[in-house]
Amino acid sequence: ATAPDNVYVGTNAPVVNAIDAVSGADAWKFENLNLDKTPVSTEVTDEPGTPGSEGDLVKVTITADQTSVAENVKPTFTVHVNQPLAHDLVVTLSNNAQVTIKAGETSAPYTHDAQGDDVYQDAGEISLGI
């Protein structure tokens, strides 16, 4: 059997087999046929097991779509995943906003509120993380 290679499962259930019976046209001819019915097991891993292997790495990053905006402009960001996934991925940003990358896609936009044109508040910096 072949175990599926996917990003959701790191290890699979072991494959266990044992001899149950021997049959065939000449099976009765053996003088003393003993069956070792002790089960044997093989671990199935999703990774080659080499040192430093990242496995099925799913990497999420965020980028700023512009380096600077005016106070009254909403800055935009893009949240990326390094490969399309089979299910939606909900990413919570450091400001608790959530961005959903839809199944099969590799990015989704996020728009932050504008600071506003305020004579009492100086220009600032927006720092977002995942």
mmCIF file of N, CA and C in Angstrom:
data_model
loop_
_atom_site.group_PDB
_atom_site.id
_atom_site.type_symbol
_atom_site.label_atom_id
_atom_site.label_comp_id
_atom_site.label_asym_id
_atom_site.label_seq_id
_atom_site.Cartn_x
_atom_site.Cartn_y
_atom_site.Cartn_z
ATOM 1 N N ALA A 1 0.850 -1.183 0.000
ATOM 2 C CA ALA A 1 0.000 0.000 0.000
ATOM 3 C C ALA A 1 0.891 1.241 0.000
ATOM 4 N N THR A 2 0.377 2.293 -0.547
ATOM 5 C CA THR A 2 1.103 3.554 -0.596
ATOM 6 C C THR A 2 0.406 4.554 0.314
ATOM 7 N N ALA A 3 1.168 5.181 1.213
ATOM 8 C CA ALA A 3 0.611 6.194 2.104
ATOM 9 C C ALA A 3 0.549 7.519 1.361
ATOM 10 N N PRO A 4 -0.498 8.299 1.598
ATOM 11 C CA PRO A 4 -0.608 9.584 0.912
ATOM 12 C C PRO A 4 0.442 10.570 1.404
ATOM 13 N N ASP A 5 0.953 11.384 0.496
ATOM 14 C CA ASP A 5 1.874 12.451 0.864
ATOM 15 C C ASP A 5 1.046 13.717 0.961
ATOM 16 N N ASN A 6 0.885 14.236 2.171
ATOM 17 C CA ASN A 6 0.097 15.450 2.322
ATOM 18 C C ASN A 6 0.656 16.288 3.458
ATOM 19 N N VAL A 7 0.209 17.525 3.524
ATOM 20 C CA VAL A 7 0.724 18.460 4.521
ATOM 21 C C VAL A 7 -0.032 18.378 5.841
ATOM 22 N N TYR A 8 -1.086 17.575 5.903
ATOM 23 C CA TYR A 8 -1.915 17.520 7.097
ATOM 24 C C TYR A 8 -1.534 16.395 8.046
ATOM 25 N N VAL A 9 -0.887 15.349 7.539
ATOM 26 C CA VAL A 9 -0.553 14.190 8.362
ATOM 27 C C VAL A 9 0.951 13.971 8.314
ATOM 28 N N GLY A 10 1.594 13.965 9.479
ATOM 29 C CA GLY A 10 3.036 13.739 9.522
ATOM 30 C C GLY A 10 3.398 12.275 9.506
ATOM 31 N N THR A 11 2.635 11.484 10.228
ATOM 32 C CA THR A 11 2.869 10.046 10.225
ATOM 33 C C THR A 11 1.551 9.340 9.984
ATOM 34 N N ASN A 12 1.630 8.155 9.473
ATOM 35 C CA ASN A 12 0.441 7.356 9.203
ATOM 36 C C ASN A 12 0.453 6.136 10.111
ATOM 37 N N ALA A 13 -0.670 5.458 10.173
ATOM 38 C CA ALA A 13 -0.750 4.230 10.966
ATOM 39 C C ALA A 13 0.210 3.197 10.377
ATOM 40 N N PRO A 14 0.830 2.385 11.231
ATOM 41 C CA PRO A 14 1.746 1.370 10.700
ATOM 42 C C PRO A 14 0.992 0.322 9.879
ATOM 43 N N VAL A 15 1.698 -0.284 8.946
ATOM 44 C CA VAL A 15 1.140 -1.383 8.166
ATOM 45 C C VAL A 15 1.504 -2.660 8.908
ATOM 46 N N VAL A 16 0.494 -3.437 9.288
ATOM 47 C CA VAL A 16 0.706 -4.660 10.052
ATOM 48 C C VAL A 16 0.176 -5.831 9.244
ATOM 49 N N ASN A 17 0.993 -6.880 9.111
ATOM 50 C CA ASN A 17 0.586 -8.082 8.387
ATOM 51 C C ASN A 17 1.079 -9.314 9.120
ATOM 52 N N ALA A 18 0.383 -10.416 8.881
ATOM 53 C CA ALA A 18 0.784 -11.710 9.434
ATOM 54 C C ALA A 18 0.325 -12.790 8.466
ATOM 55 N N ILE A 19 0.975 -13.940 8.522
ATOM 56 C CA ILE A 19 0.562 -15.075 7.690
ATOM 57 C C ILE A 19 -0.671 -15.690 8.334
ATOM 58 N N ASP A 20 -1.701 -15.872 7.552
ATOM 59 C CA ASP A 20 -2.935 -16.466 8.050
ATOM 60 C C ASP A 20 -3.026 -17.934 7.649
ATOM 61 N N ALA A 21 -2.679 -18.225 6.402
ATOM 62 C CA ALA A 21 -2.775 -19.599 5.907
ATOM 63 C C ALA A 21 -1.910 -19.742 4.666
ATOM 64 N N VAL A 22 -1.615 -20.986 4.321
ATOM 65 C CA VAL A 22 -0.907 -21.305 3.085
ATOM 66 C C VAL A 22 -1.795 -22.262 2.310
ATOM 67 N N SER A 23 -1.966 -21.980 1.041
ATOM 68 C CA SER A 23 -2.791 -22.873 0.224
ATOM 69 C C SER A 23 -2.140 -23.033 -1.139
ATOM 70 N N GLY A 24 -2.617 -23.947 -1.876
ATOM 71 C CA GLY A 24 -2.104 -24.195 -3.210
ATOM 72 C C GLY A 24 -2.137 -25.687 -3.494
ATOM 73 N N ALA A 25 -1.943 -26.038 -4.727
ATOM 74 C CA ALA A 25 -2.067 -27.434 -5.160
ATOM 75 C C ALA A 25 -1.089 -28.351 -4.442
ATOM 76 N N ASP A 26 0.114 -27.873 -4.107
ATOM 77 C CA ASP A 26 1.123 -28.735 -3.491
ATOM 78 C C ASP A 26 1.333 -28.456 -2.004
ATOM 79 N N ALA A 27 0.508 -27.631 -1.380
ATOM 80 C CA ALA A 27 0.710 -27.270 0.019
ATOM 81 C C ALA A 27 0.661 -28.481 0.939
ATOM 82 N N TRP A 28 -0.111 -29.477 0.623
ATOM 83 C CA TRP A 28 -0.260 -30.670 1.469
ATOM 84 C C TRP A 28 0.958 -31.581 1.429
ATOM 85 N N LYS A 29 1.873 -31.374 0.466
ATOM 86 C CA LYS A 29 3.025 -32.258 0.281
ATOM 87 C C LYS A 29 4.140 -32.054 1.310
ATOM 88 N N PHE A 30 4.135 -30.921 2.024
ATOM 89 C CA PHE A 30 5.201 -30.666 2.990
ATOM 90 C C PHE A 30 5.057 -31.603 4.177
ATOM 91 N N GLU A 31 6.192 -32.163 4.606
ATOM 92 C CA GLU A 31 6.192 -33.093 5.731
ATOM 93 C C GLU A 31 5.830 -32.398 7.039
ATOM 94 N N ASN A 32 6.376 -31.188 7.230
ATOM 95 C CA ASN A 32 6.136 -30.482 8.486
ATOM 96 C C ASN A 32 6.106 -28.979 8.185
ATOM 97 N N LEU A 33 4.967 -28.484 7.760
ATOM 98 C CA LEU A 33 4.812 -27.065 7.399
ATOM 99 C C LEU A 33 4.308 -26.303 8.619
ATOM 100 N N ASN A 34 5.155 -25.435 9.143
ATOM 101 C CA ASN A 34 4.784 -24.609 10.297
ATOM 102 C C ASN A 34 4.644 -23.161 9.841
ATOM 103 N N LEU A 35 3.570 -22.543 10.252
ATOM 104 C CA LEU A 35 3.328 -21.145 9.899
ATOM 105 C C LEU A 35 3.669 -20.255 11.087
ATOM 106 N N ASP A 36 4.545 -19.306 10.871
ATOM 107 C CA ASP A 36 4.831 -18.302 11.896
ATOM 108 C C ASP A 36 3.800 -17.197 11.710
ATOM 109 N N LYS A 37 2.813 -17.157 12.583
ATOM 110 C CA LYS A 37 1.715 -16.195 12.461
ATOM 111 C C LYS A 37 1.973 -14.916 13.260
ATOM 112 N N THR A 38 3.217 -14.717 13.663
ATOM 113 C CA THR A 38 3.571 -13.508 14.405
ATOM 114 C C THR A 38 3.409 -12.291 13.491
ATOM 115 N N PRO A 39 2.626 -11.297 13.919
ATOM 116 C CA PRO A 39 2.465 -10.097 13.086
ATOM 117 C C PRO A 39 3.775 -9.324 12.969
ATOM 118 N N VAL A 40 3.979 -8.718 11.827
ATOM 119 C CA VAL A 40 5.109 -7.818 11.609
ATOM 120 C C VAL A 40 4.548 -6.438 11.284
ATOM 121 N N SER A 41 5.313 -5.414 11.608
ATOM 122 C CA SER A 41 4.829 -4.047 11.460
ATOM 123 C C SER A 41 5.871 -3.194 10.748
ATOM 124 N N THR A 42 5.408 -2.303 9.900
ATOM 125 C CA THR A 42 6.274 -1.346 9.220
ATOM 126 C C THR A 42 5.729 0.052 9.472
ATOM 127 N N GLU A 43 6.571 0.920 10.012
ATOM 128 C CA GLU A 43 6.169 2.302 10.231
ATOM 129 C C GLU A 43 6.127 3.030 8.893
ATOM 130 N N VAL A 44 5.096 3.814 8.697
ATOM 131 C CA VAL A 44 4.947 4.582 7.464
ATOM 132 C C VAL A 44 5.101 6.051 7.819
ATOM 133 N N THR A 45 6.145 6.684 7.265
ATOM 134 C CA THR A 45 6.355 8.102 7.526
ATOM 135 C C THR A 45 6.109 8.891 6.253
ATOM 136 N N ASP A 46 5.787 10.130 6.457
ATOM 137 C CA ASP A 46 5.492 11.019 5.343
ATOM 138 C C ASP A 46 6.753 11.733 4.864
ATOM 139 N N GLU A 47 7.843 11.533 5.585
ATOM 140 C CA GLU A 47 9.081 12.251 5.300
ATOM 141 C C GLU A 47 10.234 11.274 5.155
ATOM 142 N N PRO A 48 11.285 11.678 4.464
ATOM 143 C CA PRO A 48 12.426 10.787 4.304
ATOM 144 C C PRO A 48 13.214 10.570 5.588
ATOM 145 N N GLY A 49 13.016 11.409 6.590
ATOM 146 C CA GLY A 49 13.702 11.233 7.863
ATOM 147 C C GLY A 49 15.142 11.702 7.882
ATOM 148 N N THR A 50 15.536 12.478 6.911
ATOM 149 C CA THR A 50 16.906 12.972 6.888
ATOM 150 C C THR A 50 17.043 14.153 7.847
ATOM 151 N N PRO A 51 18.186 14.287 8.496
ATOM 152 C CA PRO A 51 18.387 15.416 9.407
ATOM 153 C C PRO A 51 18.188 16.748 8.681
ATOM 154 N N GLY A 52 17.494 17.663 9.342
ATOM 155 C CA GLY A 52 17.256 18.977 8.764
ATOM 156 C C GLY A 52 16.085 19.024 7.808
ATOM 157 N N SER A 53 15.415 17.902 7.618
ATOM 158 C CA SER A 53 14.265 17.882 6.715
ATOM 159 C C SER A 53 13.141 18.712 7.310
ATOM 160 N N GLU A 54 12.610 19.631 6.527
ATOM 161 C CA GLU A 54 11.513 20.465 6.999
ATOM 162 C C GLU A 54 10.172 19.767 6.837
ATOM 163 N N GLY A 55 10.168 18.617 6.239
ATOM 164 C CA GLY A 55 8.901 17.925 6.036
ATOM 165 C C GLY A 55 8.056 18.661 5.022
ATOM 166 N N ASP A 56 6.781 18.520 5.174
ATOM 167 C CA ASP A 56 5.843 19.205 4.284
ATOM 168 C C ASP A 56 5.599 20.605 4.833
ATOM 169 N N LEU A 57 6.587 21.459 4.690
ATOM 170 C CA LEU A 57 6.552 22.800 5.256
ATOM 171 C C LEU A 57 5.440 23.635 4.635
ATOM 172 N N VAL A 58 4.612 24.211 5.491
ATOM 173 C CA VAL A 58 3.616 25.190 5.061
ATOM 174 C C VAL A 58 4.047 26.505 5.699
ATOM 175 N N LYS A 59 4.487 27.447 4.862
ATOM 176 C CA LYS A 59 5.039 28.708 5.356
ATOM 177 C C LYS A 59 4.076 29.843 5.034
ATOM 178 N N VAL A 60 3.744 30.632 6.058
ATOM 179 C CA VAL A 60 2.838 31.767 5.907
ATOM 180 C C VAL A 60 3.638 33.042 6.142
ATOM 181 N N THR A 61 3.502 34.007 5.227
ATOM 182 C CA THR A 61 4.211 35.284 5.347
ATOM 183 C C THR A 61 3.249 36.428 5.056
ATOM 184 N N ILE A 62 3.660 37.624 5.439
ATOM 185 C CA ILE A 62 2.872 38.821 5.134
ATOM 186 C C ILE A 62 3.802 39.861 4.520
ATOM 187 N N THR A 63 3.304 40.567 3.511
ATOM 188 C CA THR A 63 4.077 41.634 2.881
ATOM 189 C C THR A 63 3.233 42.900 2.815
ATOM 190 N N ALA A 64 3.907 44.045 2.903
ATOM 191 C CA ALA A 64 3.235 45.336 2.733
ATOM 192 C C ALA A 64 3.166 45.628 1.240
ATOM 193 N N ASP A 65 2.002 46.041 0.777
ATOM 194 C CA ASP A 65 1.836 46.318 -0.650
ATOM 195 C C ASP A 65 2.421 47.669 -1.057
ATOM 196 N N GLN A 66 2.682 48.529 -0.087
ATOM 197 C CA GLN A 66 3.328 49.808 -0.355
ATOM 198 C C GLN A 66 4.169 50.167 0.858
ATOM 199 N N THR A 67 5.198 50.962 0.650
ATOM 200 C CA THR A 67 6.090 51.307 1.762
ATOM 201 C C THR A 67 5.610 52.520 2.545
ATOM 202 N N SER A 68 4.717 53.306 1.950
ATOM 203 C CA SER A 68 4.248 54.514 2.614
ATOM 204 C C SER A 68 2.875 54.894 2.059
ATOM 205 N N VAL A 69 2.004 55.401 2.945
ATOM 206 C CA VAL A 69 0.697 55.915 2.511
ATOM 207 C C VAL A 69 0.408 57.208 3.267
ATOM 208 N N ALA A 70 -0.462 58.023 2.723
ATOM 209 C CA ALA A 70 -0.901 59.236 3.408
ATOM 210 C C ALA A 70 -1.817 58.844 4.570
ATOM 211 N N GLU A 71 -1.970 59.742 5.542
ATOM 212 C CA GLU A 71 -2.761 59.448 6.741
ATOM 213 C C GLU A 71 -4.197 59.029 6.437
ATOM 214 N N ASN A 72 -4.745 59.535 5.365
ATOM 215 C CA ASN A 72 -6.146 59.248 5.053
ATOM 216 C C ASN A 72 -6.317 58.055 4.101
ATOM 217 N N VAL A 73 -5.247 57.333 3.825
ATOM 218 C CA VAL A 73 -5.287 56.192 2.904
ATOM 219 C C VAL A 73 -5.153 54.888 3.698
ATOM 220 N N LYS A 74 -5.970 53.913 3.347
ATOM 221 C CA LYS A 74 -5.909 52.605 4.011
ATOM 222 C C LYS A 74 -4.743 51.795 3.436
ATOM 223 N N PRO A 75 -3.766 51.433 4.261
ATOM 224 C CA PRO A 75 -2.656 50.619 3.761
ATOM 225 C C PRO A 75 -3.116 49.176 3.523
ATOM 226 N N THR A 76 -2.552 48.547 2.506
ATOM 227 C CA THR A 76 -2.922 47.170 2.188
ATOM 228 C C THR A 76 -1.718 46.247 2.337
ATOM 229 N N PHE A 77 -2.020 45.029 2.692
ATOM 230 C CA PHE A 77 -1.016 43.992 2.907
ATOM 231 C C PHE A 77 -1.488 42.730 2.197
ATOM 232 N N THR A 78 -0.574 41.806 1.954
ATOM 233 C CA THR A 78 -0.938 40.517 1.372
ATOM 234 C C THR A 78 -0.365 39.415 2.248
ATOM 235 N N VAL A 79 -1.224 38.470 2.601
ATOM 236 C CA VAL A 79 -0.808 37.297 3.370
ATOM 237 C C VAL A 79 -0.627 36.161 2.371
ATOM 238 N N HIS A 80 0.535 35.503 2.442
ATOM 239 C CA HIS A 80 0.884 34.453 1.474
ATOM 240 C C HIS A 80 1.068 33.112 2.179
ATOM 241 N N VAL A 81 0.796 32.027 1.459
ATOM 242 C CA VAL A 81 1.162 30.679 1.880
ATOM 243 C C VAL A 81 1.971 30.092 0.726
ATOM 244 N N ASN A 82 3.000 29.301 1.026
ATOM 245 C CA ASN A 82 3.950 28.866 -0.003
ATOM 246 C C ASN A 82 3.428 27.793 -0.956
ATOM 247 N N GLN A 83 2.223 27.277 -0.712
ATOM 248 C CA GLN A 83 1.654 26.282 -1.621
ATOM 249 C C GLN A 83 0.140 26.280 -1.476
ATOM 250 N N PRO A 84 -0.575 25.954 -2.536
ATOM 251 C CA PRO A 84 -2.034 25.877 -2.422
ATOM 252 C C PRO A 84 -2.420 24.726 -1.489
ATOM 253 N N LEU A 85 -3.416 24.961 -0.653
ATOM 254 C CA LEU A 85 -3.870 23.940 0.288
ATOM 255 C C LEU A 85 -5.257 23.438 -0.110
ATOM 256 N N ALA A 86 -5.632 22.295 0.416
ATOM 257 C CA ALA A 86 -6.926 21.690 0.088
ATOM 258 C C ALA A 86 -8.075 22.326 0.867
ATOM 259 N N HIS A 87 -7.755 23.047 1.936
ATOM 260 C CA HIS A 87 -8.778 23.666 2.779
ATOM 261 C C HIS A 87 -8.439 25.138 2.980
ATOM 262 N N ASP A 88 -9.463 25.929 3.339
ATOM 263 C CA ASP A 88 -9.221 27.325 3.683
ATOM 264 C C ASP A 88 -8.250 27.396 4.863
ATOM 265 N N LEU A 89 -7.407 28.426 4.876
ATOM 266 C CA LEU A 89 -6.472 28.657 5.971
ATOM 267 C C LEU A 89 -6.783 30.026 6.561
ATOM 268 N N VAL A 90 -7.144 30.063 7.846
ATOM 269 C CA VAL A 90 -7.448 31.320 8.523
ATOM 270 C C VAL A 90 -6.201 31.752 9.287
ATOM 271 N N VAL A 91 -5.698 32.941 8.961
ATOM 272 C CA VAL A 91 -4.484 33.481 9.575
ATOM 273 C C VAL A 91 -4.891 34.638 10.481
ATOM 274 N N THR A 92 -4.473 34.583 11.742
ATOM 275 C CA THR A 92 -4.746 35.671 12.678
ATOM 276 C C THR A 92 -3.506 36.553 12.754
ATOM 277 N N LEU A 93 -3.689 37.829 12.457
ATOM 278 C CA LEU A 93 -2.582 38.784 12.480
ATOM 279 C C LEU A 93 -2.332 39.266 13.904
ATOM 280 N N SER A 94 -1.221 39.951 14.106
ATOM 281 C CA SER A 94 -0.840 40.413 15.442
ATOM 282 C C SER A 94 -1.815 41.436 16.020
ATOM 283 N N ASN A 95 -2.666 42.043 15.182
ATOM 284 C CA ASN A 95 -3.683 42.972 15.676
ATOM 285 C C ASN A 95 -5.031 42.272 15.861
ATOM 286 N N ASN A 96 -5.024 40.939 15.820
ATOM 287 C CA ASN A 96 -6.197 40.065 15.967
ATOM 288 C C ASN A 96 -7.139 40.070 14.769
ATOM 289 N N ALA A 97 -6.794 40.760 13.710
ATOM 290 C CA ALA A 97 -7.589 40.673 12.478
ATOM 291 C C ALA A 97 -7.351 39.296 11.862
ATOM 292 N N GLN A 98 -8.361 38.776 11.182
ATOM 293 C CA GLN A 98 -8.219 37.475 10.538
ATOM 294 C C GLN A 98 -8.316 37.613 9.026
ATOM 295 N N VAL A 99 -7.460 36.862 8.351
ATOM 296 C CA VAL A 99 -7.423 36.830 6.887
ATOM 297 C C VAL A 99 -7.586 35.374 6.481
ATOM 298 N N THR A 100 -8.465 35.110 5.521
ATOM 299 C CA THR A 100 -8.680 33.739 5.059
ATOM 300 C C THR A 100 -8.084 33.558 3.674
ATOM 301 N N ILE A 101 -7.152 32.612 3.573
ATOM 302 C CA ILE A 101 -6.624 32.220 2.268
ATOM 303 C C ILE A 101 -7.471 31.034 1.823
ATOM 304 N N LYS A 102 -8.201 31.210 0.746
ATOM 305 C CA LYS A 102 -9.135 30.190 0.266
ATOM 306 C C LYS A 102 -8.401 28.956 -0.251
ATOM 307 N N ALA A 103 -9.055 27.817 -0.149
ATOM 308 C CA ALA A 103 -8.504 26.554 -0.648
ATOM 309 C C ALA A 103 -8.087 26.721 -2.103
ATOM 310 N N GLY A 104 -6.901 26.224 -2.439
ATOM 311 C CA GLY A 104 -6.399 26.290 -3.807
ATOM 312 C C GLY A 104 -5.696 27.585 -4.157
ATOM 313 N N GLU A 105 -5.763 28.590 -3.282
ATOM 314 C CA GLU A 105 -5.107 29.873 -3.539
ATOM 315 C C GLU A 105 -3.855 30.000 -2.676
ATOM 316 N N THR A 106 -3.007 30.966 -2.997
ATOM 317 C CA THR A 106 -1.765 31.136 -2.241
ATOM 318 C C THR A 106 -1.632 32.506 -1.581
ATOM 319 N N SER A 107 -2.659 33.344 -1.672
ATOM 320 C CA SER A 107 -2.575 34.642 -1.013
ATOM 321 C C SER A 107 -3.966 35.219 -0.803
ATOM 322 N N ALA A 108 -4.014 36.213 0.100
ATOM 323 C CA ALA A 108 -5.258 36.937 0.357
ATOM 324 C C ALA A 108 -4.890 38.346 0.813
ATOM 325 N N PRO A 109 -5.692 39.335 0.442
ATOM 326 C CA PRO A 109 -5.390 40.719 0.827
ATOM 327 C C PRO A 109 -5.905 41.048 2.229
ATOM 328 N N TYR A 110 -5.272 42.032 2.844
ATOM 329 C CA TYR A 110 -5.749 42.588 4.107
ATOM 330 C C TYR A 110 -5.619 44.101 4.006
ATOM 331 N N THR A 111 -6.683 44.812 4.363
ATOM 332 C CA THR A 111 -6.674 46.272 4.357
ATOM 333 C C THR A 111 -6.803 46.767 5.788
ATOM 334 N N HIS A 112 -5.851 47.564 6.214
ATOM 335 C CA HIS A 112 -5.831 48.128 7.569
ATOM 336 C C HIS A 112 -6.587 49.448 7.552
ATOM 337 N N ASP A 113 -7.157 49.812 8.677
ATOM 338 C CA ASP A 113 -7.835 51.106 8.765
ATOM 339 C C ASP A 113 -6.837 52.242 8.547
ATOM 340 N N ALA A 114 -7.313 53.306 7.940
ATOM 341 C CA ALA A 114 -6.476 54.497 7.768
ATOM 342 C C ALA A 114 -6.318 55.183 9.121
ATOM 343 N N GLN A 115 -5.176 55.814 9.324
ATOM 344 C CA GLN A 115 -4.948 56.547 10.572
ATOM 345 C C GLN A 115 -5.917 57.721 10.659
ATOM 346 N N GLY A 116 -6.190 58.318 9.540
ATOM 347 C CA GLY A 116 -7.049 59.498 9.512
ATOM 348 C C GLY A 116 -6.211 60.759 9.497
ATOM 349 N N ASP A 117 -6.756 61.783 8.911
ATOM 350 C CA ASP A 117 -6.052 63.065 8.831
ATOM 351 C C ASP A 117 -6.351 63.826 10.113
ATOM 352 N N ASP A 118 -5.447 63.709 11.079
ATOM 353 C CA ASP A 118 -5.662 64.249 12.417
ATOM 354 C C ASP A 118 -4.544 65.243 12.731
ATOM 355 N N VAL A 119 -4.915 66.488 13.006
ATOM 356 C CA VAL A 119 -3.900 67.508 13.280
ATOM 357 C C VAL A 119 -3.187 67.270 14.605
ATOM 358 N N TYR A 120 -3.759 66.451 15.478
ATOM 359 C CA TYR A 120 -3.153 66.186 16.784
ATOM 360 C C TYR A 120 -2.287 64.918 16.801
ATOM 361 N N GLN A 121 -2.380 64.112 15.755
ATOM 362 C CA GLN A 121 -1.634 62.855 15.717
ATOM 363 C C GLN A 121 -0.632 62.896 14.571
ATOM 364 N N ASP A 122 0.643 62.676 14.925
ATOM 365 C CA ASP A 122 1.689 62.649 13.908
ATOM 366 C C ASP A 122 1.592 61.376 13.082
ATOM 367 N N ALA A 123 2.307 61.389 11.978
ATOM 368 C CA ALA A 123 2.386 60.186 11.148
ATOM 369 C C ALA A 123 2.977 59.057 11.982
ATOM 370 N N GLY A 124 2.564 57.849 11.701
ATOM 371 C CA GLY A 124 3.044 56.713 12.488
ATOM 372 C C GLY A 124 3.425 55.555 11.594
ATOM 373 N N GLU A 125 3.711 54.462 12.238
ATOM 374 C CA GLU A 125 4.102 53.259 11.522
ATOM 375 C C GLU A 125 3.164 52.131 11.924
ATOM 376 N N ILE A 126 2.783 51.325 10.970
ATOM 377 C CA ILE A 126 1.955 50.157 11.245
ATOM 378 C C ILE A 126 2.858 48.935 11.195
ATOM 379 N N SER A 127 2.817 48.168 12.250
ATOM 380 C CA SER A 127 3.612 46.947 12.307
ATOM 381 C C SER A 127 2.664 45.769 12.479
ATOM 382 N N LEU A 128 2.681 44.855 11.525
ATOM 383 C CA LEU A 128 1.822 43.674 11.579
ATOM 384 C C LEU A 128 2.670 42.424 11.518
ATOM 385 N N GLY A 129 2.212 41.416 12.185
ATOM 386 C CA GLY A 129 2.879 40.122 12.142
ATOM 387 C C GLY A 129 1.848 39.018 12.160
ATOM 388 N N ILE A 130 2.344 37.816 12.056
ATOM 389 C CA ILE A 130 1.452 36.657 12.042
ATOM 390 C C ILE A 130 1.620 35.915 13.348
#
